[in-house]
PDB file of C-alpha atoms in Angstrom:
ATOM      1  CA  MET V  29     -11.059  -4.247 -20.918  1.00  0.00           C
ATOM      2  CA  ARG V  30     -11.934  -6.604 -18.144  1.00  0.00           C
ATOM      3  CA  VAL V  31      -9.990  -5.825 -14.958  1.00  0.00           C
ATOM      4  CA  VAL V  32     -10.147  -7.829 -11.792  1.00  0.00           C
ATOM      5  CA  VAL V  33      -9.336  -6.185  -8.494  1.00  0.00           C
ATOM      6  CA  ALA V  34      -8.109  -8.524  -5.702  1.00  0.00           C
ATOM      7  CA  GLY V  35      -8.850  -6.732  -2.340  1.00  0.00           C
ATOM      8  CA  GLY V  36     -11.437  -4.651  -4.175  1.00  0.00           C
ATOM      9  CA  THR V  37     -13.487  -3.862  -1.009  1.00  0.00           C
ATOM     10  CA  GLY V  38     -10.670  -2.476   1.001  1.00  0.00           C
ATOM     11  CA  LEU V  39      -9.284   1.150   1.623  1.00  0.00           C
ATOM     12  CA  ILE V  40      -7.256   1.325  -1.770  1.00  0.00           C
ATOM     13  CA  GLY V  41      -9.390  -1.360  -3.513  1.00  0.00           C
ATOM     14  CA  SER V  42     -12.791   0.218  -3.214  1.00  0.00           C
ATOM     15  CA  ARG V  43     -11.310   3.453  -4.605  1.00  0.00           C
ATOM     16  CA  THR V  44      -9.528   1.635  -7.342  1.00  0.00           C
ATOM     17  CA  VAL V  45     -12.619  -0.090  -8.496  1.00  0.00           C
ATOM     18  CA  ALA V  46     -14.427   3.120  -8.651  1.00  0.00           C
ATOM     19  CA  ARG V  47     -11.767   4.889 -10.655  1.00  0.00           C
ATOM     20  CA  LEU V  48     -11.473   1.983 -13.231  1.00  0.00           C
ATOM     21  CA  ARG V  49     -15.398   2.064 -13.584  1.00  0.00           C
ATOM     22  CA  ASP V  50     -15.036   5.893 -14.264  1.00  0.00           C
ATOM     23  CA  HIS V  51     -12.510   4.928 -17.100  1.00  0.00           C
ATOM     24  CA  GLY V  52     -15.230   2.881 -18.669  1.00  0.00           C
ATOM     25  CA  MET V  53     -13.598  -0.601 -17.745  1.00  0.00           C
ATOM     26  CA  GLU V  54     -15.563  -3.740 -16.922  1.00  0.00           C
ATOM     27  CA  VAL V  55     -14.364  -4.284 -13.271  1.00  0.00           C
ATOM     28  CA  VAL V  56     -14.573  -7.466 -11.207  1.00  0.00           C
ATOM     29  CA  SER V  57     -14.089  -6.857  -7.384  1.00  0.00           C
ATOM     30  CA  VAL V  58     -12.547  -9.904  -5.596  1.00  0.00           C
ATOM     31  CA  SER V  59     -12.680 -10.373  -1.788  1.00  0.00           C
ATOM     32  CA  ARG V  60     -13.625 -12.964   0.749  1.00  0.00           C
ATOM     33  CA  GLY V  61     -16.915 -10.896   1.328  1.00  0.00           C
ATOM     34  CA  GLU V  62     -17.715 -11.570  -2.432  1.00  0.00           C
ATOM     35  CA  GLY V  63     -17.210 -15.204  -2.033  1.00  0.00           C
ATOM     36  CA  VAL V  64     -13.651 -15.517  -3.405  1.00  0.00           C
ATOM     37  CA  ASP V  65     -10.895 -16.703  -1.147  1.00  0.00           C
ATOM     38  CA  ILE V  66      -7.294 -15.844  -2.458  1.00  0.00           C
ATOM     39  CA  ILE V  67      -5.734 -18.070   0.178  1.00  0.00           C
ATOM     40  CA  THR V  68      -7.416 -21.302  -0.762  1.00  0.00           C
ATOM     41  CA  GLY V  69      -8.443 -20.225  -4.322  1.00  0.00           C
ATOM     42  CA  GLU V  70     -12.069 -20.838  -3.778  1.00  0.00           C
ATOM     43  CA  GLY V  71     -14.192 -19.013  -6.437  1.00  0.00           C
ATOM     44  CA  LEU V  72     -10.857 -17.482  -7.885  1.00  0.00           C
ATOM     45  CA  ALA V  73     -11.067 -19.149 -11.267  1.00  0.00           C
ATOM     46  CA  GLU V  74     -14.536 -18.062 -12.157  1.00  0.00           C
ATOM     47  CA  ALA V  75     -13.851 -14.476 -11.023  1.00  0.00           C
ATOM     48  CA  LEU V  76     -10.726 -14.285 -13.211  1.00  0.00           C
ATOM     49  CA  ARG V  77     -12.470 -15.714 -16.260  1.00  0.00           C
ATOM     50  CA  GLY V  78     -11.760 -13.468 -19.211  1.00  0.00           C
ATOM     51  CA  ALA V  79      -9.547 -11.058 -17.179  1.00  0.00           C
ATOM     52  CA  GLU V  80      -7.101  -9.057 -19.301  1.00  0.00           C
ATOM     53  CA  VAL V  81      -5.577  -7.157 -16.255  1.00  0.00           C
ATOM     54  CA  VAL V  82      -5.363  -8.205 -12.531  1.00  0.00           C
ATOM     55  CA  VAL V  83      -4.729  -5.684  -9.842  1.00  0.00           C
ATOM     56  CA  ASP V  84      -3.509  -6.923  -6.617  1.00  0.00           C
ATOM     57  CA  VAL V  85      -4.079  -4.415  -3.726  1.00  0.00           C
ATOM     58  CA  THR V  86      -4.653  -7.080  -1.156  1.00  0.00           C
ATOM     59  CA  ASP V  87      -3.063  -6.502   2.427  1.00  0.00           C
ATOM     60  CA  ALA V  88      -2.112  -8.744   5.328  1.00  0.00           C
ATOM     61  CA  PRO V  89      -4.384  -9.127   8.198  1.00  0.00           C
ATOM     62  CA  ALA V  90      -1.674  -7.710  10.514  1.00  0.00           C
ATOM     63  CA  ARG V  91       1.641  -5.717   9.897  1.00  0.00           C
ATOM     64  CA  THR V  92       4.029  -8.040  11.779  1.00  0.00           C
ATOM     65  CA  GLU V  93       6.694  -9.818   9.676  1.00  0.00           C
ATOM     66  CA  LYS V  94       5.356 -13.287  10.232  1.00  0.00           C
ATOM     67  CA  ALA V  95       1.780 -12.441   9.491  1.00  0.00           C
ATOM     68  CA  SER V  96       2.722 -10.489   6.361  1.00  0.00           C
ATOM     69  CA  VAL V  97       5.230 -13.097   4.997  1.00  0.00           C
ATOM     70  CA  ASP V  98       2.749 -15.788   5.494  1.00  0.00           C
ATOM     71  CA  PHE V  99      -0.245 -13.950   3.820  1.00  0.00           C
ATOM     72  CA  PHE V 100       1.558 -12.501   0.885  1.00  0.00           C
ATOM     73  CA  GLY V 101       3.540 -15.839   0.325  1.00  0.00           C
ATOM     74  CA  THR V 102       0.222 -17.782  -0.166  1.00  0.00           C
ATOM     75  CA  ALA V 103      -2.101 -15.219  -1.539  1.00  0.00           C
ATOM     76  CA  THR V 104       0.264 -13.832  -4.210  1.00  0.00           C
ATOM     77  CA  ALA V 105       1.188 -17.329  -5.328  1.00  0.00           C
ATOM     78  CA  THR V 106      -2.519 -18.256  -5.489  1.00  0.00           C
ATOM     79  CA  LEU V 107      -3.319 -15.156  -7.332  1.00  0.00           C
ATOM     80  CA  VAL V 108      -0.593 -15.121  -9.800  1.00  0.00           C
ATOM     81  CA  GLU V 109      -1.194 -18.887 -10.631  1.00  0.00           C
ATOM     82  CA  ALA V 110      -4.865 -18.139 -11.219  1.00  0.00           C
ATOM     83  CA  ALA V 111      -4.280 -15.051 -13.189  1.00  0.00           C
ATOM     84  CA  ALA V 112      -1.828 -16.853 -15.442  1.00  0.00           C
ATOM     85  CA  ALA V 113      -4.220 -19.791 -16.023  1.00  0.00           C
ATOM     86  CA  ALA V 114      -6.986 -17.324 -16.858  1.00  0.00           C
ATOM     87  CA  GLY V 115      -4.672 -15.782 -19.582  1.00  0.00           C
ATOM     88  CA  ALA V 116      -4.243 -12.411 -18.039  1.00  0.00           C
ATOM     89  CA  GLU V 117      -1.639 -10.245 -19.891  1.00  0.00           C
ATOM     90  CA  HIS V 118      -0.822  -7.690 -17.124  1.00  0.00           C
ATOM     91  CA  TYR V 119      -0.377  -7.842 -13.261  1.00  0.00           C
ATOM     92  CA  VAL V 120      -0.425  -4.822 -11.451  1.00  0.00           C
ATOM     93  CA  VAL V 121       0.542  -5.006  -7.641  1.00  0.00           C
ATOM     94  CA  LEU V 122       0.682  -2.285  -4.928  1.00  0.00           C
ATOM     95  CA  SER V 123       3.771  -2.331  -2.728  1.00  0.00           C
ATOM     96  CA  VAL V 124       5.480   0.166  -0.458  1.00  0.00           C
ATOM     97  CA  VAL V 125       8.350   2.875  -0.774  1.00  0.00           C
ATOM     98  CA  GLY V 126      11.393   1.449   1.055  1.00  0.00           C
ATOM     99  CA  ALA V 127      10.776  -2.216   0.497  1.00  0.00           C
ATOM    100  CA  GLU V 128      14.060  -2.695  -1.243  1.00  0.00           C
ATOM    101  CA  ARG V 129      16.022  -0.814   1.533  1.00  0.00           C
ATOM    102  CA  LEU V 130      14.422  -2.451   4.516  1.00  0.00           C
ATOM    103  CA  LYS V 131      14.474  -6.274   4.621  1.00  0.00           C
ATOM    104  CA  SER V 132      12.633  -6.665   7.763  1.00  0.00           C
ATOM    105  CA  GLY V 133       9.049  -6.439   9.117  1.00  0.00           C
ATOM    106  CA  TYR V 134       6.362  -5.586   6.717  1.00  0.00           C
ATOM    107  CA  PHE V 135       8.873  -4.290   4.045  1.00  0.00           C
ATOM    108  CA  ARG V 136      10.433  -7.756   3.682  1.00  0.00           C
ATOM    109  CA  ALA V 137       7.096  -9.268   3.067  1.00  0.00           C
ATOM    110  CA  LYS V 138       6.198  -6.766   0.483  1.00  0.00           C
ATOM    111  CA  LEU V 139       9.727  -7.138  -1.207  1.00  0.00           C
ATOM    112  CA  LEU V 140       9.030 -10.918  -1.525  1.00  0.00           C
ATOM    113  CA  GLN V 141       5.707 -10.279  -2.981  1.00  0.00           C
ATOM    114  CA  GLU V 142       7.140  -8.054  -5.660  1.00  0.00           C
ATOM    115  CA  ASP V 143       9.772 -10.876  -6.543  1.00  0.00           C
ATOM    116  CA  GLN V 144       6.767 -13.362  -6.805  1.00  0.00           C
ATOM    117  CA  VAL V 145       5.092 -11.027  -9.257  1.00  0.00           C
ATOM    118  CA  ARG V 146       8.336 -10.527 -11.350  1.00  0.00           C
ATOM    119  CA  ARG V 147       9.013 -14.246 -11.698  1.00  0.00           C
ATOM    120  CA  SER V 148       5.406 -15.035 -12.641  1.00  0.00           C
ATOM    121  CA  PRO V 149       4.591 -16.312 -16.179  1.00  0.00           C
ATOM    122  CA  ILE V 150       2.220 -13.487 -16.840  1.00  0.00           C
ATOM    123  CA  PRO V 151       3.547 -11.465 -19.798  1.00  0.00           C
ATOM    124  CA  PHE V 152       3.658  -7.966 -18.219  1.00  0.00           C
ATOM    125  CA  SER V 153       3.793  -6.749 -14.553  1.00  0.00           C
ATOM    126  CA  SER V 154       3.858  -3.381 -13.039  1.00  0.00           C
ATOM    127  CA  ILE V 155       4.870  -2.368  -9.457  1.00  0.00           C
ATOM    128  CA  VAL V 156       3.303   0.622  -7.845  1.00  0.00           C
ATOM    129  CA  ARG V 157       5.194   1.571  -4.664  1.00  0.00           C
ATOM    130  CA  ALA V 158       3.430   4.028  -2.524  1.00  0.00           C
ATOM    131  CA  THR V 159       4.604   5.910   0.533  1.00  0.00           C
ATOM    132  CA  PRO V 160       2.609   5.417   3.848  1.00  0.00           C
ATOM    133  CA  PHE V 161      -1.183   6.428   3.470  1.00  0.00           C
ATOM    134  CA  PHE V 162      -2.530   9.087   5.901  1.00  0.00           C
ATOM    135  CA  GLU V 163      -4.635   6.310   7.301  1.00  0.00           C
ATOM    136  CA  SER V 164      -1.780   4.021   7.963  1.00  0.00           C
ATOM    137  CA  VAL V 165       0.216   6.750   9.500  1.00  0.00           C
ATOM    138  CA  GLU V 166      -2.504   7.387  11.881  1.00  0.00           C
ATOM    139  CA  THR V 167      -2.778   3.693  12.758  1.00  0.00           C
ATOM    140  CA  THR V 168       1.002   2.785  12.960  1.00  0.00           C
ATOM    141  CA  ALA V 169       2.450   5.918  14.378  1.00  0.00           C
ATOM    142  CA  LEU V 170       0.285   5.929  17.452  1.00  0.00           C
ATOM    143  CA  MET V 171       0.925   2.185  18.366  1.00  0.00           C
ATOM    144  CA  ASN V 172       3.848   2.530  20.653  1.00  0.00           C
ATOM    145  CA  THR V 173       2.254   3.950  23.730  1.00  0.00           C
ATOM    146  CA  TYR V 174       4.279   4.066  27.073  1.00  0.00           C
ATOM    147  CA  ALA V 175       3.835   5.762  30.490  1.00  0.00           C
ATOM    148  CA  ASP V 176       5.628   8.865  29.130  1.00  0.00           C
ATOM    149  CA  GLY V 177       3.577   9.240  25.931  1.00  0.00           C
ATOM    150  CA  VAL V 178       3.499   7.771  22.332  1.00  0.00           C
ATOM    151  CA  HIS V 179       6.950   7.010  21.027  1.00  0.00           C
ATOM    152  CA  VAL V 180       7.324   7.865  17.254  1.00  0.00           C
ATOM    153  CA  ALA V 181      10.422   7.652  14.960  1.00  0.00           C
ATOM    154  CA  PRO V 182      11.414  11.214  13.819  1.00  0.00           C
ATOM    155  CA  VAL V 183      11.761  10.104  10.274  1.00  0.00           C
ATOM    156  CA  LEU V 184      11.014  12.025   7.123  1.00  0.00           C
ATOM    157  CA  LEU V 185       8.147  10.834   4.762  1.00  0.00           C
ATOM    158  CA  ARG V 186       5.760  12.185   2.127  1.00  0.00           C
ATOM    159  CA  PRO V 187       2.471  10.515   3.153  1.00  0.00           C
ATOM    160  CA  VAL V 188      -0.186  10.221   0.409  1.00  0.00           C
ATOM    161  CA  SER V 189      -3.941   9.814   0.315  1.00  0.00           C
ATOM    162  CA  ALA V 190      -5.729   6.688  -0.528  1.00  0.00           C
ATOM    163  CA  ASN V 191      -7.496   8.492  -3.281  1.00  0.00           C
ATOM    164  CA  ASP V 192      -4.269   9.495  -4.897  1.00  0.00           C
ATOM    165  CA  VAL V 193      -2.761   6.089  -4.657  1.00  0.00           C
ATOM    166  CA  ALA V 194      -6.028   4.370  -6.175  1.00  0.00           C
ATOM    167  CA  ALA V 195      -5.925   6.927  -9.036  1.00  0.00           C
ATOM    168  CA  ALA V 196      -2.308   6.076  -9.900  1.00  0.00           C
ATOM    169  CA  VAL V 197      -2.933   2.218  -9.487  1.00  0.00           C
ATOM    170  CA  ALA V 198      -5.972   2.584 -11.906  1.00  0.00           C
ATOM    171  CA  HIS V 199      -4.006   4.700 -14.412  1.00  0.00           C
ATOM    172  CA  VAL V 200      -1.238   1.940 -14.490  1.00  0.00           C
ATOM    173  CA  ALA V 201      -3.812  -0.734 -14.985  1.00  0.00           C
ATOM    174  CA  VAL V 202      -5.494   0.812 -18.067  1.00  0.00           C
ATOM    175  CA  GLY V 203      -2.188   2.068 -19.580  1.00  0.00           C
ATOM    176  CA  VAL V 204       0.971   0.503 -21.055  1.00  0.00           C
ATOM    177  CA  PRO V 205       2.537  -1.942 -18.538  1.00  0.00           C
ATOM    178  CA  LEU V 206       5.383  -0.288 -16.729  1.00  0.00           C
ATOM    179  CA  ALA V 207       7.757  -3.297 -16.801  1.00  0.00           C
ATOM    180  CA  GLY V 208       9.131  -1.598 -13.818  1.00  0.00           C
ATOM    181  CA  ILE V 209       8.238   0.396 -10.756  1.00  0.00           C
ATOM    182  CA  LEU V 210       6.219   3.688 -10.409  1.00  0.00           C
ATOM    183  CA  GLN V 211       6.519   5.423  -6.933  1.00  0.00           C
ATOM    184  CA  VAL V 212       3.705   7.466  -5.817  1.00  0.00           C
ATOM    185  CA  ALA V 213       3.961   9.841  -2.961  1.00  0.00           C
ATOM    186  CA  GLY V 214       2.245  12.773  -1.324  1.00  0.00           C
ATOM    187  CA  PRO V 215       2.689  16.575  -2.298  1.00  0.00           C
ATOM    188  CA  GLU V 216       4.504  17.494   1.004  1.00  0.00           C
ATOM    189  CA  GLU V 217       7.405  16.254   3.304  1.00  0.00           C
ATOM    190  CA  HIS V 218       6.671  15.812   7.058  1.00  0.00           C
ATOM    191  CA  ARG V 219       8.408  14.455   9.972  1.00  0.00           C
ATOM    192  CA  LEU V 220       6.467  11.506  11.406  1.00  0.00           C
ATOM    193  CA  ASP V 221       6.467  12.606  14.986  1.00  0.00           C
ATOM    194  CA  ASP V 222       5.089  16.103  13.896  1.00  0.00           C
ATOM    195  CA  LEU V 223       2.179  14.337  12.153  1.00  0.00           C
ATOM    196  CA  ALA V 224       1.496  12.090  15.160  1.00  0.00           C
ATOM    197  CA  ALA V 225       1.312  15.205  17.325  1.00  0.00           C
ATOM    198  CA  LYS V 226      -1.097  16.749  14.945  1.00  0.00           C
ATOM    199  CA  LEU V 227      -3.381  13.763  14.794  1.00  0.00           C
ATOM    200  CA  LEU V 228      -3.421  13.428  18.626  1.00  0.00           C
ATOM    201  CA  ALA V 229      -4.297  17.070  18.973  1.00  0.00           C
ATOM    202  CA  ALA V 230      -7.150  16.685  16.412  1.00  0.00           C
ATOM    203  CA  ARG V 231      -8.537  13.947  18.283  1.00  0.00           C
ATOM    204  CA  GLY V 232      -8.338  15.889  21.505  1.00  0.00           C
ATOM    205  CA  ASP V 233      -5.765  13.363  22.891  1.00  0.00           C
ATOM    206  CA  THR V 234      -3.337  15.023  25.386  1.00  0.00           C
ATOM    207  CA  ARG V 235      -0.708  12.294  25.190  1.00  0.00           C
ATOM    208  CA  ASP V 236       2.934  13.662  24.502  1.00  0.00           C
ATOM    209  CA  VAL V 237       4.609  12.388  21.355  1.00  0.00           C
ATOM    210  CA  VAL V 238       8.116  11.381  22.112  1.00  0.00           C
ATOM    211  CA  ALA V 239      10.678  11.425  19.174  1.00  0.00           C
ATOM    212  CA  ASP V 240      12.251   7.784  19.548  1.00  0.00           C
ATOM    213  CA  ALA V 241      14.606   6.803  16.692  1.00  0.00           C
ATOM    214  CA  HIS V 242      14.169   3.210  17.819  1.00  0.00           C
ATOM    215  CA  ALA V 243      10.411   3.247  17.621  1.00  0.00           C
ATOM    216  CA  PRO V 244       9.392   0.657  14.877  1.00  0.00           C
ATOM    217  CA  PHE V 245       7.193   1.746  11.860  1.00  0.00           C
ATOM    218  CA  PHE V 246       5.503  -1.286  10.100  1.00  0.00           C
ATOM    219  CA  GLY V 247       7.415  -3.641  12.349  1.00  0.00           C
ATOM    220  CA  ALA V 248      10.938  -2.269  11.328  1.00  0.00           C
ATOM    221  CA  GLU V 249      13.369   0.132  12.729  1.00  0.00           C
ATOM    222  CA  ILE V 250      13.916   2.912  10.045  1.00  0.00           C
ATOM    223  CA  GLY V 251      16.365   5.494   9.127  1.00  0.00           C
ATOM    224  CA  GLU V 252      15.645   9.119   8.752  1.00  0.00           C
ATOM    225  CA  ARG V 253      15.208   9.079   5.084  1.00  0.00           C
ATOM    226  CA  THR V 254      14.257   5.381   4.481  1.00  0.00           C
ATOM    227  CA  LEU V 255      10.525   6.249   3.543  1.00  0.00           C
ATOM    228  CA  LEU V 256      11.234   9.013   1.313  1.00  0.00           C
ATOM    229  CA  PRO V 257      10.479   8.353  -2.596  1.00  0.00           C
ATOM    230  CA  ALA V 258      12.749   8.924  -5.454  1.00  0.00           C
ATOM    231  CA  PRO V 259      12.988  12.434  -6.922  1.00  0.00           C
ATOM    232  CA  ASP V 260      10.947  11.342  -9.914  1.00  0.00           C
ATOM    233  CA  ALA V 261       8.096  10.006  -7.894  1.00  0.00           C
ATOM    234  CA  HIS V 262       4.559  10.706  -9.071  1.00  0.00           C
ATOM    235  CA  LEU V 263       3.103  13.158  -6.580  1.00  0.00           C
ATOM    236  CA  GLY V 264      -0.530  13.189  -5.441  1.00  0.00           C
ATOM    237  CA  HIS V 265      -2.671  16.293  -4.831  1.00  0.00           C
ATOM    238  CA  GLU V 266      -4.142  15.921  -1.275  1.00  0.00           C
ATOM    239  CA  THR V 267      -2.071  17.480   1.566  1.00  0.00           C
ATOM    240  CA  PHE V 268      -2.207  16.222   5.139  1.00  0.00           C
ATOM    241  CA  ALA V 269      -4.086  19.369   6.147  1.00  0.00           C
ATOM    242  CA  GLN V 270      -6.826  18.664   3.605  1.00  0.00           C
ATOM    243  CA  TRP V 271      -7.122  15.093   4.709  1.00  0.00           C
ATOM    244  CA  LEU V 272      -7.302  15.938   8.315  1.00  0.00           C
ATOM    245  CA  ALA V 273      -9.996  18.614   7.741  1.00  0.00           C
ATOM    246  CA  ARG V 274     -11.929  15.916   5.762  1.00  0.00           C
ATOM    247  CA  ARG V 275     -11.788  13.535   8.600  1.00  0.00           C
TER     248      ARG V 275
END
């Protein structure tokens, strides 16, 4: 099976490529560094030649709503069109848990991306929605810094490791198409402000963490349970403590 991974050199993409190769797949990694531009389409037709499955784990250059909508609107349209022209049978896209509940910020962009994939002429599509990665929690939760400390929304979530997400994406790519959505989450439930405090402590950062219900996450204001997955979500194995120790 020939699988093309768009975003194949990124955090999730590089791990997905490795997993697929472990499965014995013929894998083509697509990224700008490899001479393929998913915005302009340069090099895309050649990269997709003979592809049976296309995996889209690309991400926007910034998490603001405008940057995300602009990127996914163009990149996904270009990828879907090229994949259909190449005769791909299955398109797998990585999205986020909560996209259907929060139609603002980065979540809105991901929901629009999902809709583009569903409406594509490719015979089968699968959507993998993941809870926030440990790495994205680290980046996003510590962005809102004020004089009194770092403001973080006291919301519940099941953060997941990049390795566990990549394993799930690879499994979907080589298996029977979902014709729907698979949610992937971490094995433990946490409060985001608690995680932020642990991250700061691990860095030796003495700033206080302020629980602020209005602090944005991924550019959106979220409710206490917005980021939690469905009860039947696939759970990964790596815990936050294990990830932090590995860091």
